[in-house]
Every structure is written in structure tokens, then in C-alpha cells.
Amino acid sequence: MKNLNTNALENLKLDLENHVLIVTMNRPKALNAPNNQTLDELQMVFDYVSKENDIYGVIITGEGRGFVAGADIVQMQPYRSEQDRDCLV
């Protein structure tokens, strides 16, 4: 894919098939729970897709046995309850 640095993606795999981008969440040990890095990578991909006329649709799927298991609790452990609410909004 032109103009997208796919080497910067550690938690996502991308495949373009017939003008449909398949985005695979690739954190199977964490049941694909998104952390801040994953959310940043998703934002980068969707920014790219919004400017790319050759992509007609996007499918999001998960690697391994789970699609997405909610938030990454390990990343949230140091937060106080007020911060938890803010990061989930």
C-alpha cells in the first residue's frame, strides 16, 4: 500500500483484497485487547483509508481465538478510577 508505513504496525496486519482492506488485530496473547499503541495504529490506518479512493471497505478481524477482549487491563492498572473513565471515553 502506497503512502502507508506498514513497518510501523506492530499490532495490526493488513491485507488488501479486491479493494477491501482486511485489518487483523494481532495481539493474540492478550486476546487482541487494544492498548494505546494499537489504537494509535488503527487511527493511522483509518486516516490512510479516508484518503485512499481505491479502498471501498474495511473488515476488522482478530488473530487467534478471540476477536477483541475489551480494554488492555494491564495497561490500566496504574490508573485511578477517574482516569479509567477518561481513557475509556
Tab-separated table of C-alpha atoms in Angstrom:
chain	number	residue	atom	x	y	z
A	1	MET	CA	0.000	0.000	0.000
A	2	LYS	CA	1.440	3.258	-1.072
A	3	ASN	CA	1.928	6.103	1.409
A	4	LEU	CA	1.369	3.924	4.491
A	5	ASN	CA	4.319	2.793	6.587
A	6	THR	CA	3.216	-0.754	7.324
A	7	ASN	CA	6.570	-1.413	9.030
A	8	ALA	CA	5.373	0.847	11.868
A	9	LEU	CA	2.465	-1.516	12.600
A	10	GLU	CA	3.305	-3.949	15.391
A	11	ASN	CA	-0.212	-4.898	16.497
A	12	LEU	CA	-2.046	-4.927	13.171
A	13	LYS	CA	-1.726	-6.951	9.992
A	14	LEU	CA	-3.117	-5.565	6.743
A	15	ASP	CA	-4.208	-7.339	3.574
A	16	LEU	CA	-5.817	-5.631	0.596
A	17	GLU	CA	-8.097	-7.914	-1.437
A	18	ASN	CA	-10.349	-6.656	-4.233
A	19	HIS	CA	-10.446	-3.089	-2.870
A	20	VAL	CA	-11.301	-4.316	0.662
A	21	LEU	CA	-8.753	-3.766	3.431
A	22	ILE	CA	-8.643	-6.585	5.987
A	23	VAL	CA	-7.271	-5.319	9.307
A	24	THR	CA	-6.280	-8.120	11.675
A	25	MET	CA	-5.766	-7.266	15.333
A	26	ASN	CA	-2.550	-9.138	16.120
A	27	ARG	CA	-2.147	-9.392	19.901
A	28	PRO	CA	-3.354	-12.979	20.412
A	29	LYS	CA	-1.613	-13.418	23.787
A	30	ALA	CA	-3.748	-10.514	25.087
A	31	LEU	CA	-6.847	-11.800	23.226
A	32	ASN	CA	-6.345	-8.768	20.947
A	33	ALA	CA	-7.254	-6.316	23.694
A	34	PRO	CA	-6.342	-2.891	22.292
A	35	ASN	CA	-3.705	-0.878	24.099
A	36	ASN	CA	-2.714	2.709	23.319
A	37	GLN	CA	-0.278	1.589	20.634
A	38	THR	CA	-2.947	-0.482	18.889
A	39	LEU	CA	-5.379	2.436	18.981
A	40	ASP	CA	-2.708	4.726	17.510
A	41	GLU	CA	-2.061	2.199	14.745
A	42	LEU	CA	-5.784	1.927	13.999
A	43	GLN	CA	-6.001	5.708	13.795
A	44	MET	CA	-3.095	5.768	11.344
A	45	VAL	CA	-4.733	3.094	9.171
A	46	PHE	CA	-8.133	4.799	9.149
A	47	ASP	CA	-6.563	8.169	8.372
A	48	TYR	CA	-4.936	6.470	5.390
A	49	VAL	CA	-8.168	4.749	4.302
A	50	SER	CA	-10.123	8.014	4.467
A	51	LYS	CA	-7.800	9.478	1.803
A	52	GLU	CA	-7.480	6.375	-0.379
A	53	ASN	CA	-10.038	6.148	-3.194
A	54	ASP	CA	-9.099	2.566	-4.143
A	55	ILE	CA	-10.290	1.081	-0.828
A	56	TYR	CA	-14.055	0.531	-0.828
A	57	GLY	CA	-14.448	-1.141	2.553
A	58	VAL	CA	-12.686	-2.366	5.694
A	59	ILE	CA	-13.073	-5.626	7.607
A	60	ILE	CA	-11.662	-5.838	11.135
A	61	THR	CA	-10.869	-9.280	12.495
A	62	GLY	CA	-8.716	-10.806	15.227
A	63	GLU	CA	-5.764	-13.194	15.226
A	64	GLY	CA	-6.135	-16.335	17.316
A	65	ARG	CA	-9.115	-17.423	19.351
A	66	GLY	CA	-10.555	-14.002	20.215
A	67	PHE	CA	-11.656	-11.012	18.179
A	68	VAL	CA	-11.115	-8.287	20.808
A	69	ALA	CA	-11.307	-8.882	24.558
A	70	GLY	CA	-12.090	-5.315	25.611
A	71	ALA	CA	-9.523	-2.934	27.090
A	72	ASP	CA	-5.960	-3.889	27.971
A	73	ILE	CA	-6.290	-4.193	31.762
A	74	VAL	CA	-2.513	-4.476	32.273
A	75	GLN	CA	-2.088	-1.011	30.768
A	76	MET	CA	-4.847	0.384	33.005
A	77	GLN	CA	-3.505	-0.949	36.347
A	78	PRO	CA	-1.737	2.264	37.412
A	79	TYR	CA	-4.815	4.451	36.691
A	80	ARG	CA	-7.136	5.764	39.355
A	81	SER	CA	-10.856	5.264	38.765
A	82	GLU	CA	-11.272	8.806	37.320
A	83	GLN	CA	-8.508	8.099	34.795
A	84	ASP	CA	-10.127	4.778	33.853
A	85	ARG	CA	-13.339	6.545	32.933
A	86	ASP	CA	-11.460	9.197	30.932
A	87	CYS	CA	-9.409	6.677	28.924
A	88	LEU	CA	-12.496	4.662	28.003
A	89	VAL	CA	-14.445	7.640	26.653
